[in-house]
PDB file of C-alpha atoms and ligand atoms in Angstrom:
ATOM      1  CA  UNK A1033     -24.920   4.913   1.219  1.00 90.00           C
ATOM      2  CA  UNK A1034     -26.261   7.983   3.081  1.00 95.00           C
ATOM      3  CA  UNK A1035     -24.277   9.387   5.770  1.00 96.00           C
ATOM      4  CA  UNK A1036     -26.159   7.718   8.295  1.00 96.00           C
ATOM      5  CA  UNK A1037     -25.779   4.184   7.079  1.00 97.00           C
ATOM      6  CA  UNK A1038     -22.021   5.254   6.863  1.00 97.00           C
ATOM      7  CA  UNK A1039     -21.982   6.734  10.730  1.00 97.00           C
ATOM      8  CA  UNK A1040     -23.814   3.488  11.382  1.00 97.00           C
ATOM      9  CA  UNK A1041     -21.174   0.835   9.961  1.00 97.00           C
ATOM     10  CA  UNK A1042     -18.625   2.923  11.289  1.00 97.00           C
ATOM     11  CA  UNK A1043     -19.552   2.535  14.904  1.00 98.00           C
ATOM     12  CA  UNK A1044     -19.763  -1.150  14.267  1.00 98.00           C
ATOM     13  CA  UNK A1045     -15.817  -1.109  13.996  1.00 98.00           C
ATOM     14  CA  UNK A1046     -14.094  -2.219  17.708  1.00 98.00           C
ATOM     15  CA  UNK A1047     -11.779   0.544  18.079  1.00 97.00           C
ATOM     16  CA  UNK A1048      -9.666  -1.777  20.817  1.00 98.00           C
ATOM     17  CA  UNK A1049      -9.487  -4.192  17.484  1.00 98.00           C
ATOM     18  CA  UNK A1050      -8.047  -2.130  15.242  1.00 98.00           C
ATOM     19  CA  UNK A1051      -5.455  -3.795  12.518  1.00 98.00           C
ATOM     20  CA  UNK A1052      -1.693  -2.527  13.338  1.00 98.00           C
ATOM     21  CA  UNK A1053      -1.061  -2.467   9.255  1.00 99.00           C
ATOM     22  CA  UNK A1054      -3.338  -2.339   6.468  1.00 99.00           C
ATOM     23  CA  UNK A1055      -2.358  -2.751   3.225  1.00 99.00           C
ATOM     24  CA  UNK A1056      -4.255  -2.359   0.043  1.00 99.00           C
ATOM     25  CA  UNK A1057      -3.486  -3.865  -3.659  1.00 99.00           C
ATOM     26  CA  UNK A1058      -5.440  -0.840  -5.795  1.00 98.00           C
ATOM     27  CA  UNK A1059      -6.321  -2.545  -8.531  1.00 98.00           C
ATOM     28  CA  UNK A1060      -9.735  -1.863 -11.021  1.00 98.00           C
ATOM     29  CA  UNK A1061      -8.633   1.869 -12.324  1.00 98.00           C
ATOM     30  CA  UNK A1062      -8.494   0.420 -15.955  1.00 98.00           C
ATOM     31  CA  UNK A1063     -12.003  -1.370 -15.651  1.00 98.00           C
ATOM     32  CA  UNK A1064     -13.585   1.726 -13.965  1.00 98.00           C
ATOM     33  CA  UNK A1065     -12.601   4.035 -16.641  1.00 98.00           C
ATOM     34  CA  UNK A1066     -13.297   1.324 -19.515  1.00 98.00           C
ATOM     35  CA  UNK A1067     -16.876   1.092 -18.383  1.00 98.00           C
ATOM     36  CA  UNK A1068     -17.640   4.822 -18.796  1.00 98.00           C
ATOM     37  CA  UNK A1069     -15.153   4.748 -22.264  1.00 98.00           C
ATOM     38  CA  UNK A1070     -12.866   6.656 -20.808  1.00 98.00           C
ATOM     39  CA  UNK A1071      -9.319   6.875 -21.393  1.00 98.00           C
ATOM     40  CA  UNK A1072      -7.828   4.750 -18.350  1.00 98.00           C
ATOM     41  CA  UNK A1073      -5.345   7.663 -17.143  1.00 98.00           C
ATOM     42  CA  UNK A1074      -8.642   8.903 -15.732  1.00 98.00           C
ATOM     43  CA  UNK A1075      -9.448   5.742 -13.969  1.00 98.00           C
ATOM     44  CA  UNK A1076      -5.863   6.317 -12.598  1.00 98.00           C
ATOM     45  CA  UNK A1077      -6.895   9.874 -11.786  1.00 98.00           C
ATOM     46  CA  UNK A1078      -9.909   9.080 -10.100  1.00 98.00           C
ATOM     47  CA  UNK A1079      -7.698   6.501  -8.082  1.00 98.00           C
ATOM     48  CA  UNK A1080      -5.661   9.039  -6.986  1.00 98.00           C
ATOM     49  CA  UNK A1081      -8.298  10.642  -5.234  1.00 98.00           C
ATOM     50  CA  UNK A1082      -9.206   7.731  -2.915  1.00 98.00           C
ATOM     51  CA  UNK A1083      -5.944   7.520  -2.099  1.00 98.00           C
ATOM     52  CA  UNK A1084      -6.553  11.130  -0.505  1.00 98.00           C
ATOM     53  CA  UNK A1085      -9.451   9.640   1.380  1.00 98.00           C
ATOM     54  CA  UNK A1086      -8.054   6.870   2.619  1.00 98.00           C
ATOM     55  CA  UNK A1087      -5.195   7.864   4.129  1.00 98.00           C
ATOM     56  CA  UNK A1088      -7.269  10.183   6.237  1.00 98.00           C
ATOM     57  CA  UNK A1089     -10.055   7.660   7.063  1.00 98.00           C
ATOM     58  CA  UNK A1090      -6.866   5.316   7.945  1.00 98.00           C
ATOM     59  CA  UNK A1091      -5.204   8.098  10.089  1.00 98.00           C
ATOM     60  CA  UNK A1092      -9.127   8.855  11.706  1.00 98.00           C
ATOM     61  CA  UNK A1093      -9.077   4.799  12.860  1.00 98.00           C
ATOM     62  CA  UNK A1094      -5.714   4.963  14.426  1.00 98.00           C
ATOM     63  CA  UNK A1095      -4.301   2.578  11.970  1.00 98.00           C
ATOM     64  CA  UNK A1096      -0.278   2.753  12.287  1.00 98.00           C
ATOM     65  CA  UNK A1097       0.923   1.212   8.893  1.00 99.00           C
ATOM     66  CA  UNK A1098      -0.552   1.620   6.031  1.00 99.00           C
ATOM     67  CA  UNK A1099       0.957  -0.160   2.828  1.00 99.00           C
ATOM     68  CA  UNK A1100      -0.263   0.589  -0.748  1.00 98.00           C
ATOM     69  CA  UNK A1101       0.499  -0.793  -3.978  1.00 98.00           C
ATOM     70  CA  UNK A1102       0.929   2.107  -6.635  1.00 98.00           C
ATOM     71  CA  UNK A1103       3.162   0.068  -9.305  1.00 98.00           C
ATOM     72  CA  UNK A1104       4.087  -3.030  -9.787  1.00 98.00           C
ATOM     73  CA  UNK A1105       7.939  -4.020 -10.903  1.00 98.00           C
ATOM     74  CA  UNK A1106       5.410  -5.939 -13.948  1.00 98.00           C
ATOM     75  CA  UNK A1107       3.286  -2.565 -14.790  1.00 98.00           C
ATOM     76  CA  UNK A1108       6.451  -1.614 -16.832  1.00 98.00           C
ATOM     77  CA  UNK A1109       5.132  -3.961 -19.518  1.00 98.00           C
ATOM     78  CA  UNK A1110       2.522  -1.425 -20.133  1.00 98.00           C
ATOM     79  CA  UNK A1111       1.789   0.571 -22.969  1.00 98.00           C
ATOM     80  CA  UNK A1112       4.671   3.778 -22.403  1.00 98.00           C
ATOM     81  CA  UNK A1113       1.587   6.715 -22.362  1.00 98.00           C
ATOM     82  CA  UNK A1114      -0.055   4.624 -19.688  1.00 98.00           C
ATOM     83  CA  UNK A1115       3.109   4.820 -17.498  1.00 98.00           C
ATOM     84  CA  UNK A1116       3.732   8.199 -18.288  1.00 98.00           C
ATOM     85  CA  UNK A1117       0.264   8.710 -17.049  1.00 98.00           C
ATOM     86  CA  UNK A1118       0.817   7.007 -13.752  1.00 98.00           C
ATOM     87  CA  UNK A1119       4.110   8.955 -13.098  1.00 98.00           C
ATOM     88  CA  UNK A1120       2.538  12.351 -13.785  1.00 98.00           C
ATOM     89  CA  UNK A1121      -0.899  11.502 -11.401  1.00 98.00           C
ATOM     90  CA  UNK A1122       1.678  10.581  -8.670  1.00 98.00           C
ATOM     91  CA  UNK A1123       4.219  14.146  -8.613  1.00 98.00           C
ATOM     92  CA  UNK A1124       0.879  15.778  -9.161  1.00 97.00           C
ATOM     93  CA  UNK A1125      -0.452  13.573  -5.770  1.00 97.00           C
ATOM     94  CA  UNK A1126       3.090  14.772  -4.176  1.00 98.00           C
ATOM     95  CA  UNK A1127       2.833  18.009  -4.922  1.00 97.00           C
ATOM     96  CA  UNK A1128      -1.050  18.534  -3.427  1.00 97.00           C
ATOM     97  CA  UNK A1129      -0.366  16.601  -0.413  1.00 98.00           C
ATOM     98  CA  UNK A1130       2.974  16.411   0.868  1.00 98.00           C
ATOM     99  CA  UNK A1131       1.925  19.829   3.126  1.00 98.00           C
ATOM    100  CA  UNK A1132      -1.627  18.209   4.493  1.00 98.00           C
ATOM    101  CA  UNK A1133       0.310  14.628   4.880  1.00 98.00           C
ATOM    102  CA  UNK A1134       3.614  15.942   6.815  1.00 98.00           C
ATOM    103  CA  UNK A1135       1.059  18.772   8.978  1.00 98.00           C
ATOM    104  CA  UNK A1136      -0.871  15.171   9.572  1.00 98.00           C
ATOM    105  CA  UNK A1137       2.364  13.977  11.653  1.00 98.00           C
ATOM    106  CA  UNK A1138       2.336  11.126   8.592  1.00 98.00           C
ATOM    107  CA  UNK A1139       5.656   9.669   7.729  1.00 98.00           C
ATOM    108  CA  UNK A1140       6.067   8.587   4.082  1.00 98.00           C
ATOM    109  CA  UNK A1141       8.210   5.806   3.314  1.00 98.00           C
ATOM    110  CA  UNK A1142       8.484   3.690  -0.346  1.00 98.00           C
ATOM    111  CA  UNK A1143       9.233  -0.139  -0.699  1.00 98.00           C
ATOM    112  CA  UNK A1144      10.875  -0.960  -4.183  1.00 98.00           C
ATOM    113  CA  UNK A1145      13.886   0.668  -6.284  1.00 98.00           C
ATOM    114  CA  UNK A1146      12.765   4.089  -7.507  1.00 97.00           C
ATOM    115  CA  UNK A1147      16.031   4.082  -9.317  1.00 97.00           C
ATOM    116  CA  UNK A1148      14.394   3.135 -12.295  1.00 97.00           C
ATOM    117  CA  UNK A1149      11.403   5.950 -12.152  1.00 98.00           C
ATOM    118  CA  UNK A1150      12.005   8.925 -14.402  1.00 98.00           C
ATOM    119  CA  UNK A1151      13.921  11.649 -12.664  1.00 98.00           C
ATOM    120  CA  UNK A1152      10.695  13.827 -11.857  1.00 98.00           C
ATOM    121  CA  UNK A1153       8.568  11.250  -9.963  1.00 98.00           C
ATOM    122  CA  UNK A1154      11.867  10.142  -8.210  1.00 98.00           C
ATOM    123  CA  UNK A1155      13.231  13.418  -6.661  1.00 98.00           C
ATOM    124  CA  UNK A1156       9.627  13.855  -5.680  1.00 98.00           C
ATOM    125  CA  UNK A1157       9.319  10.916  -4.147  1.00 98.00           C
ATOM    126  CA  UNK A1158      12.943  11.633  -2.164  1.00 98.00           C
ATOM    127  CA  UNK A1159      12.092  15.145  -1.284  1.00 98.00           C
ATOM    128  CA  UNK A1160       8.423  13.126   0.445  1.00 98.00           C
ATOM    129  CA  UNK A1161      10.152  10.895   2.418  1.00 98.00           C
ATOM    130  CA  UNK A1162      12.917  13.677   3.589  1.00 98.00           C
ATOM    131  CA  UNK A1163      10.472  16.037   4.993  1.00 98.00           C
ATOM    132  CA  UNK A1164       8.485  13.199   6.511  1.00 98.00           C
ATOM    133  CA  UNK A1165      10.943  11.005   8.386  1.00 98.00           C
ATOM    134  CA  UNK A1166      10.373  12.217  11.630  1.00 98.00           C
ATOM    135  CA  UNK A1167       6.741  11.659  11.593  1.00 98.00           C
ATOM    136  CA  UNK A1168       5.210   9.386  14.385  1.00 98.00           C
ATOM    137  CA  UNK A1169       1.477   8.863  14.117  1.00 98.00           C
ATOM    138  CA  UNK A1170       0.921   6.917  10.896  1.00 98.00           C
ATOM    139  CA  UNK A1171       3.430   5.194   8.372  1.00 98.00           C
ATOM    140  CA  UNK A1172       2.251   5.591   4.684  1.00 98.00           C
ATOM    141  CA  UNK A1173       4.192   2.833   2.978  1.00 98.00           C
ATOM    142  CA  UNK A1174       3.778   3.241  -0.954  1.00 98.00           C
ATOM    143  CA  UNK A1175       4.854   0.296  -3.258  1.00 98.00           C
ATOM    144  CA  UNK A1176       6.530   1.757  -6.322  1.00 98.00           C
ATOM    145  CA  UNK A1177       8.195  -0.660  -8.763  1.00 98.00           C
ATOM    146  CA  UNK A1178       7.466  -2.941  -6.152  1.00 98.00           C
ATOM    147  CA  UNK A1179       7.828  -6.831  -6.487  1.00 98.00           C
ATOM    148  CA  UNK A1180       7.667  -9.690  -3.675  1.00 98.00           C
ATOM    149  CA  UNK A1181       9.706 -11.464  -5.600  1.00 98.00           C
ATOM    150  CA  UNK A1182      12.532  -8.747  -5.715  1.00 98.00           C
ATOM    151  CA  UNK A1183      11.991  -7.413  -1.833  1.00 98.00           C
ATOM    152  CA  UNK A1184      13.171 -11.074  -0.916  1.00 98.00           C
ATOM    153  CA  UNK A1185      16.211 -11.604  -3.715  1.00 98.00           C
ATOM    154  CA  UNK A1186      17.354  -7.884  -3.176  1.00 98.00           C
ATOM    155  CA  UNK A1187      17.092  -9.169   1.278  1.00 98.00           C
ATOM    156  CA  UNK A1188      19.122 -12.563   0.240  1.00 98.00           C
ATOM    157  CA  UNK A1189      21.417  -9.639  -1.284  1.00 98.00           C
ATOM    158  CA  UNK A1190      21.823  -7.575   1.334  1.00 98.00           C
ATOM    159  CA  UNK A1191      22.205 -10.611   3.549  1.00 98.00           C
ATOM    160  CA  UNK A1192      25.465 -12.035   1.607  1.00 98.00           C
ATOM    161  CA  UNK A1193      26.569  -8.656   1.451  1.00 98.00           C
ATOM    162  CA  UNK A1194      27.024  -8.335   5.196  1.00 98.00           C
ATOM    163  CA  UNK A1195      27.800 -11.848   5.704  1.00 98.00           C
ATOM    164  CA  UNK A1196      30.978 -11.311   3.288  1.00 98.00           C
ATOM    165  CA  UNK A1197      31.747  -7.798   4.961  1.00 98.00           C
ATOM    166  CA  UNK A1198      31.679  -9.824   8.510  1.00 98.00           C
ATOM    167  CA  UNK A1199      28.771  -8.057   9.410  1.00 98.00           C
ATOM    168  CA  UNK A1200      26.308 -11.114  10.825  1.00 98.00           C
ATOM    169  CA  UNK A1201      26.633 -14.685  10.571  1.00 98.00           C
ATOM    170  CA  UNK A1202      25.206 -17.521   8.376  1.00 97.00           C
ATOM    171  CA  UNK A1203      24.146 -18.959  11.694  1.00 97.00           C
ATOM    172  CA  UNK A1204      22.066 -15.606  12.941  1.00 96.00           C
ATOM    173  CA  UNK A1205      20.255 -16.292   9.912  1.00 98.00           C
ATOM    174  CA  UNK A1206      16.353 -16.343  11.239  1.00 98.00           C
ATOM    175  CA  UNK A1207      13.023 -15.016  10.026  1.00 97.00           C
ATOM    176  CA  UNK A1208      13.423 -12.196  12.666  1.00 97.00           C
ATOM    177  CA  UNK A1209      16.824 -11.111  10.517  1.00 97.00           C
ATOM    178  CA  UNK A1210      15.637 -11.876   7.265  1.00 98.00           C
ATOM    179  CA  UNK A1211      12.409  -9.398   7.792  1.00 98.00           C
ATOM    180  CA  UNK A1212      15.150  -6.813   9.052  1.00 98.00           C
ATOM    181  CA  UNK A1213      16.550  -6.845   4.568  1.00 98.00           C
ATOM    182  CA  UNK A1214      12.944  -6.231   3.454  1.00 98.00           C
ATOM    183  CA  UNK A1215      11.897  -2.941   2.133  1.00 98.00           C
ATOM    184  CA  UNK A1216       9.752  -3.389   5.198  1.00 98.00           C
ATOM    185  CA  UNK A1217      12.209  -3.399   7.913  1.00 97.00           C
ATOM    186  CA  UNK A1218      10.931  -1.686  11.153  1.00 92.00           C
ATOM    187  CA  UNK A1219       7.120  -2.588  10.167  1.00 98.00           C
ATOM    188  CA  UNK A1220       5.221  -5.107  11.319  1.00 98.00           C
ATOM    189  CA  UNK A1221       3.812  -7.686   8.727  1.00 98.00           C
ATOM    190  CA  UNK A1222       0.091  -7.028   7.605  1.00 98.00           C
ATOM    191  CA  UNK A1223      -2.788  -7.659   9.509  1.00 98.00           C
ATOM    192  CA  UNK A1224      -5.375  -7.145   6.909  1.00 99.00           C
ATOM    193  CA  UNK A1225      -4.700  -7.015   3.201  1.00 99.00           C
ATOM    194  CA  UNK A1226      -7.778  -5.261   1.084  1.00 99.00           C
ATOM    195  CA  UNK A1227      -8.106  -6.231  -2.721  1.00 98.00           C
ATOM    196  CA  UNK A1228     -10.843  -4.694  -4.622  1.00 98.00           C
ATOM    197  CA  UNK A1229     -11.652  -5.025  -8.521  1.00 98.00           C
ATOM    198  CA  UNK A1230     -12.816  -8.668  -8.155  1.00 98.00           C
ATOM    199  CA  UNK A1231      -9.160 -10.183  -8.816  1.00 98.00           C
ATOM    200  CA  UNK A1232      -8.416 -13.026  -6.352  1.00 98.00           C
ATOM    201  CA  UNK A1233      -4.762 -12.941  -5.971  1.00 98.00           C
ATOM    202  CA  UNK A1234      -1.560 -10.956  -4.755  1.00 98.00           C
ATOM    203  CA  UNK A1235       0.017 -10.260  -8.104  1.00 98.00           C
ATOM    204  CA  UNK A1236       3.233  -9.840  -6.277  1.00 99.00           C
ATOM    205  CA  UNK A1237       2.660  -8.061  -3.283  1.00 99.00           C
ATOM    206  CA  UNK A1238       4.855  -8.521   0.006  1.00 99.00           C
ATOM    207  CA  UNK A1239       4.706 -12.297  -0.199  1.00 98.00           C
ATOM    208  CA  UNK A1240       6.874 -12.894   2.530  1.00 98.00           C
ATOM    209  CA  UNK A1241       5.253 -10.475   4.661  1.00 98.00           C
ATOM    210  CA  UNK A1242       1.959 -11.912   4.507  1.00 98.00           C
ATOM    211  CA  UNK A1243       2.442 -15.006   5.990  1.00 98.00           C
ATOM    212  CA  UNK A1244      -0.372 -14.519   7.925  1.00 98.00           C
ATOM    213  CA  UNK A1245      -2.416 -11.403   6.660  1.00 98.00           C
ATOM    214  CA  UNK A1246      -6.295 -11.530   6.635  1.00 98.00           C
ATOM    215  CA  UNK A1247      -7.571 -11.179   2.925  1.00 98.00           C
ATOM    216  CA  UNK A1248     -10.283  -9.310   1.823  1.00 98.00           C
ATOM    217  CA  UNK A1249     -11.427  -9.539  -1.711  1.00 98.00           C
ATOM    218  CA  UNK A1250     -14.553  -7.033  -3.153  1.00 98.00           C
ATOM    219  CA  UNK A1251     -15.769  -6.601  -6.585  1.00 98.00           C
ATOM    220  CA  UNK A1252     -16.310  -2.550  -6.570  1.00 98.00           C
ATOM    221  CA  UNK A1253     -13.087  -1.115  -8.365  1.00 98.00           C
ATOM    222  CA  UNK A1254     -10.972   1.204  -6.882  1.00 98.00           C
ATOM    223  CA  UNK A1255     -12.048   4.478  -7.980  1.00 98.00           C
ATOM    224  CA  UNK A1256     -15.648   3.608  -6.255  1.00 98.00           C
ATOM    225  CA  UNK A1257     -13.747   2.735  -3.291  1.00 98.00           C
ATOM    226  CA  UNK A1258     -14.993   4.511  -0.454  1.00 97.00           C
ATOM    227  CA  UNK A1259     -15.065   5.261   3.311  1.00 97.00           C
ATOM    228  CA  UNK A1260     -17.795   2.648   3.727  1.00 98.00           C
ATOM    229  CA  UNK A1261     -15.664  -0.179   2.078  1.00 98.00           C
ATOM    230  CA  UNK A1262     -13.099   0.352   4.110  1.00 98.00           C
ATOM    231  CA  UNK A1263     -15.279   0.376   7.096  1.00 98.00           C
ATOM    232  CA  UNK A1264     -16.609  -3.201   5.809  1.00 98.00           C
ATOM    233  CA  UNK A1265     -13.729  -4.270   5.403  1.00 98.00           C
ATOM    234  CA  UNK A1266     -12.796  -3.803   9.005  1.00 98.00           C
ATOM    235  CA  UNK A1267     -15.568  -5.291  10.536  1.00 98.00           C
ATOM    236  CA  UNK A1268     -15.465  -8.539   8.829  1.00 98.00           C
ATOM    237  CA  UNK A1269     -11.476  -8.611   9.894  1.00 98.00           C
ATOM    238  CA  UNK A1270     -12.835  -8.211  13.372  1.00 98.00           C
ATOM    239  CA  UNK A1271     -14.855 -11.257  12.880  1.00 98.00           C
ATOM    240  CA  UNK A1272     -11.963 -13.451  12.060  1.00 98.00           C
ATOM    241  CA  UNK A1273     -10.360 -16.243  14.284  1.00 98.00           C
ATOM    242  CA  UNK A1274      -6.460 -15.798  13.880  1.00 98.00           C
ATOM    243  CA  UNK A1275      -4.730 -18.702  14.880  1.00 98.00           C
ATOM    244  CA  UNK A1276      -1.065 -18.494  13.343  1.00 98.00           C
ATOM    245  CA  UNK A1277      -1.012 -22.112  13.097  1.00 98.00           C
ATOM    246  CA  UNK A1278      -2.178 -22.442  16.844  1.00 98.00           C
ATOM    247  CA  UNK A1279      -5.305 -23.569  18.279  1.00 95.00           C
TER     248      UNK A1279
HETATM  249  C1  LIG B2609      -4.451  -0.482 -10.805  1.00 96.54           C
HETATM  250  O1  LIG B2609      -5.441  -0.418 -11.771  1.00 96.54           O
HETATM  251  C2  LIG B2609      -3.409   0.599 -10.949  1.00 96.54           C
HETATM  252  C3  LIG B2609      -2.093   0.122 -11.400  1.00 96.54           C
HETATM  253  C4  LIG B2609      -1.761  -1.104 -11.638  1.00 96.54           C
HETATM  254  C5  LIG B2609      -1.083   1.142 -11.612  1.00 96.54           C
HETATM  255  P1  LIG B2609      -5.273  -1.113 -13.183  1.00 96.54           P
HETATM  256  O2  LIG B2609      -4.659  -0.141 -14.110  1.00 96.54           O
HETATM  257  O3  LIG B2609      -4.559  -2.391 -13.035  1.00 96.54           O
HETATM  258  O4  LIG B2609      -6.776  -1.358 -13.590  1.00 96.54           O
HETATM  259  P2  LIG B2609      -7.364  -2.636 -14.291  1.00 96.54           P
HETATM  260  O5  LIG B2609      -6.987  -3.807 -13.450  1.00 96.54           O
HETATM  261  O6  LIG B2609      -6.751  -2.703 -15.659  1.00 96.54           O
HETATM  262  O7  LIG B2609      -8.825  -2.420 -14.318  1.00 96.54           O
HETATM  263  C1  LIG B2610      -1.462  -5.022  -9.136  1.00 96.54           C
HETATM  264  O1  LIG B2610      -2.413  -4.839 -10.104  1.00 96.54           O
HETATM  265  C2  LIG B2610      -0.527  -3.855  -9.100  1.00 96.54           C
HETATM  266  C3  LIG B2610      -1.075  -2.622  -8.569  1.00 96.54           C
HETATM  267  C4  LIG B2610      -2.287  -2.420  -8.146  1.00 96.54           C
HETATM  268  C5  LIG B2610      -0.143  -1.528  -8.500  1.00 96.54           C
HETATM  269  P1  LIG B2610      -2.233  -5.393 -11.584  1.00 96.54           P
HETATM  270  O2  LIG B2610      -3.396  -4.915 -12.352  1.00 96.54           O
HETATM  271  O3  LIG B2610      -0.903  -5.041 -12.102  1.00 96.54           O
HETATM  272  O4  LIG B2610      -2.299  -6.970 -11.363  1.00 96.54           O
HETATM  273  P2  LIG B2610      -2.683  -8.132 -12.364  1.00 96.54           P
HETATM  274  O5  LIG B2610      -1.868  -7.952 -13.608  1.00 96.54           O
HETATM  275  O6  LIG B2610      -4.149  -8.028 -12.642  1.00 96.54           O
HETATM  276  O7  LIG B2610      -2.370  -9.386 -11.626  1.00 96.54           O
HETATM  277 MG1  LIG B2611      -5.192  -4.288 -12.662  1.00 96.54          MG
END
């Protein structure tokens, strides 16, 4: 697409219709690499760099939350050089953007237990969210060894935690409370949830959160990701009716 056709598509987007929170499942690195025999850190590598992109193009739109899914709490079953890999592209990520992210007023915040990343990626990741919590114009919400499955067990947790400590009640128990023991606590749920790489499912991203999120599936892998698909992406949530279950 020339920069025309992108100018074009973008001024098809509603600007009073913007989704609160995006989130994106960035998925296809692998593939893209495979396809050009390529070892797949570089598809990871390449990935990285959209990342850079799309937080700006998100931050250009005005879009307040935006979620993405960097590893998975089932990517540890991958081969160990792989996840070394992954680890490495993400300090390196920290390193080159934390200044440009924080200068963008951009808070960074992390859903799943970074406990278990190796020490390097995890004061990294610490140090980001630190210098960043003060931040007000866009949330950057990065799933690392994130699972649904384990935001809601380690909430039910929490919950029986407090209950025990005579903090809340069984009875306050509601979905308002609940959401307040998820990583995302303080976030609204997703309005919009962007899957590219041609898989058709959530491969255990915020299950409870997305109750009611818009999906939108493309084949393109992530590393060819690009302004434009983000753009399309937008316009064709704008065209949805959202009824949450009314009429
Ligand atoms: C997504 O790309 C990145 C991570 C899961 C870390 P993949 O590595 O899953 O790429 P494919 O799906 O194998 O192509
Ligand atoms: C989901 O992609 C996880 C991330 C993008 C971080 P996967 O590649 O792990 O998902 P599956 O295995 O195809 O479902
Ligand atoms: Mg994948």
């Amino acid at each position: 697409m020339n920069d025309k056709d992108i100018l074009e598509l973008k001024n098809m987007i509603d600007i009073n219709n913007i989704p609160n929170h995006v989130a994106v499942i960035m998925d296809g690195n692998g593939r893209w690499a495979k396809k050009r025999s390529l070892p797949r850190t570089v598809g990871h590598q390449e990935g990285m760099k959209r990342v850079v992109e799309i937080v700006e193009v998100a931050k250009k739109l005005n879009i307040k939350y935006l979620s993405l899914y960097a590893f998975s709490t089932e990517n540890w079953k991958r081969p160990k050089e792989e996840i070394d890999g992954i680890m490495k592209i993400l300090v390196y990520y920290i390193r080159n953007e934390l200044e440009k992210i924080h200068k963008n007023n951009i808070k960074i915040q992390i859903m799943g237990n970074i406990n278990r990343l190796p020490k390097t990626p995890r004061e990294e990741v610490l140090k980001a969210v630190e210098k960043t919590k003060d931040n007000t114009d866009m949330v950057l919400n990065i799933g690392l060894n994130y699972g649904g499955k384990d935001d809601i067990i380690r909430g039910v947790k929490n919950i029986l935690k407090d209950i025990k400590m005579g903090k809340i009640n069984e009875e306050d128990i509601d979905v308002e409370l609940f959401s307040n023991y998820l990583y995302t606590k303080n976030m609204p749920d997703p309005d919009l949830l962007i899957r590219p790489s041609g898989e058709l499912r959530l491969s255990n991203f915020m299950l409870y959160q997305m109750a009611y999120t818009e999906f939108w599936f493309s084949d393109i892998f992530w590393p060819d990701f690009k302004e434009e698909h983000f753009y399309k992406a937008i316009i064709d949530y704008q065209k949805r009716n959202r009824r949450f279950g009314g009429i």
